[in-house]
Short mmCIF file of C-alpha atoms in Angstrom, two decimals:
data_model
loop_
_atom_site.label_atom_id
_atom_site.label_comp_id
_atom_site.label_asym_id
_atom_site.label_seq_id
_atom_site.Cartn_x
_atom_site.Cartn_y
_atom_site.Cartn_z
CA SER A 1 -18.68 -36.57 -55.51
CA LYS A 2 -18.54 -33.09 -55.95
CA LYS A 3 -22.29 -32.21 -54.07
CA MET A 4 -20.90 -34.17 -50.89
CA MET A 5 -17.85 -32.43 -50.54
CA ASN A 6 -19.09 -28.66 -50.80
CA LEU A 7 -21.86 -30.23 -48.58
CA LEU A 8 -18.71 -31.00 -45.70
CA ILE A 9 -17.45 -27.63 -46.38
CA SER A 10 -20.18 -25.80 -45.23
CA CYS A 11 -21.25 -28.09 -42.01
CA LYS A 12 -16.78 -27.06 -41.21
CA ILE A 13 -18.06 -23.67 -42.24
CA GLY A 14 -20.93 -23.45 -39.56
CA GLU A 15 -19.31 -24.82 -37.00
CA TYR A 16 -16.50 -22.60 -37.38
CA ILE A 17 -18.90 -19.71 -37.12
CA ILE A 18 -20.95 -21.30 -34.15
CA CYS A 19 -18.12 -22.11 -32.52
CA LYS A 20 -16.54 -18.08 -32.77
CA SER A 21 -19.70 -16.98 -32.50
CA LYS A 22 -19.80 -18.66 -29.05
CA GLN A 23 -16.38 -17.22 -28.09
CA VAL A 24 -17.42 -13.59 -28.38
CA GLN A 25 -20.55 -14.08 -26.17
CA TYR A 26 -18.51 -15.51 -23.56
CA ILE A 27 -16.41 -12.38 -24.55
CA LEU A 28 -19.29 -9.82 -24.71
CA LEU A 29 -20.23 -11.84 -21.30
CA PHE A 30 -16.97 -11.61 -20.01
CA ILE A 31 -17.30 -7.42 -21.06
CA VAL A 32 -20.19 -7.10 -19.02
CA MET A 33 -19.84 -8.65 -16.03
CA LEU A 34 -16.77 -6.84 -15.25
CA CYS A 35 -18.18 -3.59 -16.03
CA TYR A 36 -21.28 -4.40 -13.85
CA SER A 37 -18.74 -5.00 -10.97
CA LEU A 38 -16.64 -1.76 -11.56
CA THR A 39 -20.13 0.22 -11.95
CA LEU A 40 -21.42 -1.74 -8.55
CA ASP A 41 -17.82 -0.91 -6.99
CA ALA A 42 -18.53 3.08 -8.08
CA ILE A 43 -22.46 3.30 -6.98
CA THR A 44 -21.30 1.39 -3.57
CA PHE A 45 -18.35 3.63 -2.99
CA LYS A 46 -20.91 6.80 -4.14
CA GLU A 47 -23.28 5.22 -1.66
CA ALA A 48 -20.31 4.97 1.44
CA ASN A 49 -20.02 8.96 0.58
CA GLU A 50 -23.45 9.64 0.86
CA PHE A 51 -23.89 7.77 4.32
CA TYR A 52 -20.16 10.37 5.46
CA LYS A 53 -21.81 13.21 3.81
CA LYS A 54 -24.62 12.89 5.53
CA GLU A 55 -22.74 12.32 9.12
CA ASN A 56 -24.14 8.64 9.45
CA TYR A 57 -20.46 7.91 9.55
CA SER A 58 -21.30 3.92 11.43
CA GLN A 59 -22.99 2.84 8.13
CA ALA A 60 -20.10 4.91 5.89
CA ILE A 61 -17.69 2.55 8.16
CA ILE A 62 -20.07 -0.45 7.56
CA GLU A 63 -19.60 0.28 3.06
CA TYR A 64 -16.09 1.46 3.55
CA LYS A 65 -14.64 -1.81 5.01
CA GLU A 66 -16.97 -4.36 2.86
CA LEU A 67 -15.22 -2.09 -0.05
CA LEU A 68 -11.86 -2.45 1.40
CA LYS A 69 -12.81 -6.36 1.02
CA HIS A 70 -12.37 -6.68 -2.63
CA ASN A 71 -10.21 -3.13 -3.41
CA PRO A 72 -7.92 -1.55 -0.87
CA SER A 73 -6.79 1.98 -1.46
CA ALA A 74 -5.55 5.03 0.31
CA GLU A 75 -8.26 6.89 -0.36
CA LEU A 76 -10.99 4.38 1.40
CA ASN A 77 -8.33 3.50 3.99
CA TYR A 78 -8.60 7.40 4.48
CA ASN A 79 -12.15 7.42 4.57
CA LEU A 80 -12.04 5.01 6.77
CA GLY A 81 -9.97 6.60 9.06
CA ASN A 82 -11.98 9.93 8.77
CA ALA A 83 -15.14 7.82 9.84
CA TYR A 84 -13.80 6.96 13.00
CA TYR A 85 -12.07 10.27 13.63
CA HIS A 86 -15.57 11.81 13.91
CA ILE A 87 -17.05 9.28 16.10
CA ASN A 88 -14.35 9.60 18.54
CA ASP A 89 -12.51 5.86 18.24
CA PHE A 90 -9.06 7.30 17.62
CA PRO A 91 -7.51 4.34 17.83
CA HIS A 92 -9.03 2.60 14.74
CA SER A 93 -8.30 6.04 12.84
CA VAL A 94 -4.79 5.31 13.92
CA LEU A 95 -5.08 2.62 12.58
CA TYR A 96 -6.42 3.37 8.96
CA TYR A 97 -4.65 6.30 8.28
CA SER A 98 -1.62 4.74 8.65
CA ARG A 99 -2.47 1.95 6.67
CA ALA A 100 -3.72 4.62 4.30
CA LEU A 101 -0.50 6.06 4.60
CA LYS A 102 1.45 2.92 3.19
CA PHE A 103 0.08 3.19 -0.08
CA ALA A 104 0.54 6.93 -0.16
CA PRO A 105 3.44 8.00 1.87
CA ASP A 106 3.95 10.88 0.18
CA ASN A 107 0.30 12.42 0.83
CA GLU A 108 0.13 15.23 3.09
CA ASP A 109 -2.91 15.19 4.39
CA ILE A 110 -3.13 11.82 5.44
CA ILE A 111 0.34 12.78 7.51
CA PHE A 112 -1.70 15.19 9.18
CA ASN A 113 -5.05 13.76 10.32
CA LEU A 114 -2.63 10.46 11.21
CA GLU A 115 -0.72 13.48 13.83
CA LEU A 116 -3.83 14.56 14.39
CA ALA A 117 -5.56 12.20 15.69
CA SER A 118 -2.39 10.19 17.39
CA SER A 119 -2.22 13.88 19.41
CA LYS A 120 -5.94 12.10 20.55
CA THR A 121 -4.56 8.90 22.13
CA ILE A 122 -3.32 8.79 25.56
CA ASP A 123 0.20 7.77 25.59
CA LYS A 124 2.21 10.48 24.10
CA ILE A 125 5.72 8.79 22.24
CA VAL A 126 9.00 10.78 22.59
CA PRO A 127 10.72 9.39 19.66
CA GLN A 128 14.48 8.82 19.93
CA ASN A 129 17.00 11.34 17.89
CA ASP A 130 17.70 9.79 14.77
CA VAL A 131 21.31 10.52 13.09
CA ILE A 132 20.47 12.78 10.32
CA PHE A 133 21.35 10.16 7.90
CA LEU A 134 18.69 8.06 8.38
CA ARG A 135 16.33 10.84 8.89
CA LEU A 136 17.43 11.96 5.54
CA TYR A 137 17.38 8.62 4.02
CA ARG A 138 13.38 8.08 5.49
CA SER A 139 12.60 11.58 3.85
CA LEU A 140 13.91 10.24 0.30
CA LEU A 141 12.09 6.97 0.53
CA ASN A 142 9.01 8.71 1.43
CA LEU A 143 9.31 10.91 -0.93
CA PHE A 144 7.00 8.73 -3.39
CA ASN A 145 5.13 5.32 -2.91
CA THR A 146 6.73 1.84 -4.61
CA ASP A 147 4.78 2.57 -7.83
CA GLU A 148 6.36 6.07 -8.46
CA TRP A 149 9.73 4.69 -7.28
CA ALA A 150 9.36 1.88 -9.66
CA TYR A 151 8.22 4.45 -12.60
CA ILE A 152 11.91 6.50 -11.98
CA SER A 153 14.20 3.57 -11.77
CA LEU A 154 12.51 1.89 -15.25
CA PHE A 155 12.46 5.58 -16.81
CA ALA A 156 16.31 5.94 -15.06
CA ILE A 157 17.96 2.99 -16.66
CA THR A 158 16.39 3.03 -19.88
CA LEU A 159 17.95 6.56 -20.38
CA ALA A 160 20.75 4.79 -18.91
CA LEU A 161 21.23 2.01 -21.63
CA PHE A 162 20.57 4.65 -24.45
CA SER A 163 23.04 7.01 -23.22
CA ILE A 164 25.45 4.06 -23.80
CA LEU A 165 24.16 3.40 -27.06
CA ILE A 166 25.24 6.59 -27.39
CA TYR A 167 28.52 7.06 -25.90
CA PHE A 168 29.27 3.21 -27.61
CA PHE A 169 28.50 3.74 -31.48
CA SER A 170 27.53 7.73 -32.16
CA PRO A 171 30.26 9.08 -34.68
CA ASN A 172 29.31 12.76 -33.24
CA LEU A 173 31.62 13.58 -30.49
CA PRO A 174 29.76 16.01 -28.17
CA LEU A 175 27.47 13.63 -28.32
CA ARG A 176 29.61 10.95 -26.84
CA LYS A 177 30.46 13.15 -24.09
CA LEU A 178 26.49 13.69 -23.59
CA GLY A 179 25.89 9.71 -23.64
CA PHE A 180 28.28 9.53 -21.34
CA PHE A 181 27.59 11.96 -18.27
CA LEU A 182 23.96 11.59 -19.15
CA GLY A 183 24.38 7.90 -18.54
CA ILE A 184 26.33 7.81 -14.60
CA PRO A 185 24.06 10.17 -13.26
CA MET A 186 21.57 7.95 -14.36
CA PHE A 187 22.72 4.69 -13.88
CA ILE A 188 22.72 5.90 -10.25
CA LEU A 189 19.52 7.29 -10.11
CA PHE A 190 18.36 3.57 -10.77
CA ILE A 191 20.43 1.68 -8.47
CA PHE A 192 18.50 4.36 -5.58
CA SER A 193 14.87 4.21 -7.03
CA TYR A 194 15.41 0.86 -7.31
CA GLY A 195 16.33 0.20 -4.29
CA PHE A 196 13.65 2.18 -2.39
CA ALA A 197 10.75 0.65 -4.64
CA PHE A 198 12.34 -2.63 -3.07
CA ASN A 199 12.65 -1.35 0.28
CA GLN A 200 8.89 -0.04 0.52
CA LYS A 201 7.51 -3.06 -0.79
CA LYS A 202 9.43 -5.16 1.48
CA THR A 203 7.94 -2.84 3.93
CA PHE A 204 4.68 -3.20 3.16
CA GLU A 205 4.41 -6.56 2.83
CA ASP A 206 6.56 -7.72 6.05
CA ASN A 207 3.70 -5.97 7.94
CA ARG A 208 5.90 -5.17 11.05
CA ASP A 209 3.81 -2.73 12.06
CA ALA A 210 1.03 -2.61 14.50
CA VAL A 211 -1.46 -0.17 16.92
CA ILE A 212 -2.47 -0.94 20.16
CA MET A 213 -6.39 -1.70 20.26
CA SER A 214 -7.03 -2.60 24.45
CA TYR A 215 -7.81 0.25 25.87
CA SER A 216 -4.58 -0.78 28.23
CA VAL A 217 -2.07 -3.15 27.93
CA GLU A 218 1.04 -4.24 30.44
CA VAL A 219 3.97 -4.79 28.51
CA LYS A 220 5.56 -7.74 30.12
CA GLU A 221 9.35 -8.43 30.24
CA SER A 222 9.20 -11.83 29.22
CA PRO A 223 6.19 -13.17 27.06
CA SER A 224 4.01 -14.50 29.92
CA TYR A 225 1.31 -12.82 31.69
CA ASP A 226 3.34 -13.67 34.84
CA GLY A 227 6.12 -11.79 33.15
CA LYS A 228 7.89 -8.92 35.10
CA ASN A 229 5.60 -5.75 33.95
CA SER A 230 8.10 -3.13 32.26
CA PHE A 231 5.49 -0.40 31.30
CA VAL A 232 2.03 0.58 30.45
CA LEU A 233 0.68 1.26 26.83
CA HIS A 234 -2.90 2.10 26.02
CA GLU A 235 -5.11 2.31 22.90
CA GLY A 236 -3.76 3.94 19.05
CA THR A 237 0.12 3.76 20.33
CA CYS A 238 1.97 2.49 17.03
CA VAL A 239 4.60 0.20 17.78
CA ASN A 240 6.57 -2.14 15.71
CA ILE A 241 6.69 -5.72 16.39
CA ILE A 242 10.45 -7.58 16.48
CA ASP A 243 9.48 -10.68 17.23
CA GLU A 244 7.09 -13.31 16.91
CA GLY A 245 8.84 -16.57 17.95
CA VAL A 246 6.33 -16.91 21.19
CA LYS A 247 2.58 -18.28 20.06
CA GLY A 248 0.30 -15.82 21.10
CA TRP A 249 3.10 -13.23 22.42
CA VAL A 250 5.05 -10.78 20.30
CA SER A 251 7.78 -8.43 21.44
CA ILE A 252 7.31 -4.91 20.05
CA HIS A 253 9.99 -1.97 20.24
CA ILE A 254 8.29 1.85 20.00
CA PRO A 255 10.04 5.01 19.13
CA ASP A 256 11.05 6.02 22.19
CA GLY A 257 13.91 3.34 22.52
CA ARG A 258 11.43 0.93 24.56
CA SER A 259 10.36 -2.62 23.96
CA GLY A 260 8.67 -5.25 25.52
CA TRP A 261 6.36 -8.26 25.20
CA VAL A 262 2.94 -8.01 24.64
CA SER A 263 -1.03 -10.11 23.98
CA GLU A 264 -1.15 -10.66 20.54
CA LYS A 265 -4.31 -10.12 20.49
CA ALA A 266 -4.07 -6.49 22.50
CA LEU A 267 -2.96 -5.05 19.12
CA GLU A 268 -3.64 -5.45 14.95
CA ARG A 269 -1.33 -4.77 12.33
CA ILE A 270 -1.17 -2.36 10.31
#
């Protein structure tokens, strides 16, 4: 009957409204929880900075480390490096400045503080002279971080494709010339910037850089405590891991060209 049909339609509309109402409630709940989480992080970061300003560095370190578990960043690692520096814990200071530098390789403050903290450590490693090409490559690579290189590559390929379209489809000769001479350098820029972004991302994920955290460690010629001693390193020295094939041991290389084996427990990865 007509009344029954109207009743069924009313029920369906009611169910639809209830269903939509629940969806809206879930969305609102998610937004509230997200805002609360962001506010909580902001408050905690503010509190950590307050401890730092009041020179309560030990408590600031605890707060910064807790924040790092949820949101690793250059700023947090940099602040941790500063806090450790103020309590004269230079090995941890070097470690966290180095981690900050991975997020922001072109940050002059981080570079300066890392050099300052490194100068307070025992070992004074004199790097081998790199060829000019390698020095230039590293300088270019560290001009921007991974995300910035990725944005540059995206901009370059977009402009290159746009230039190609102008070259092939524009009836205007000067515009076609512009498309040709603009497209080539933009495509070259895309190749280099994409390569730099990929290289930085791979280096970041490989995590083969480390800092010696033991006060003194004997570097061995072989991965064994009975192995012959090669040289000694001290806390705060940066090393590069080149081999992890033996359980509990890693083969390391330092900037002056020397290499050897140390216990995995003696270092912490950047």
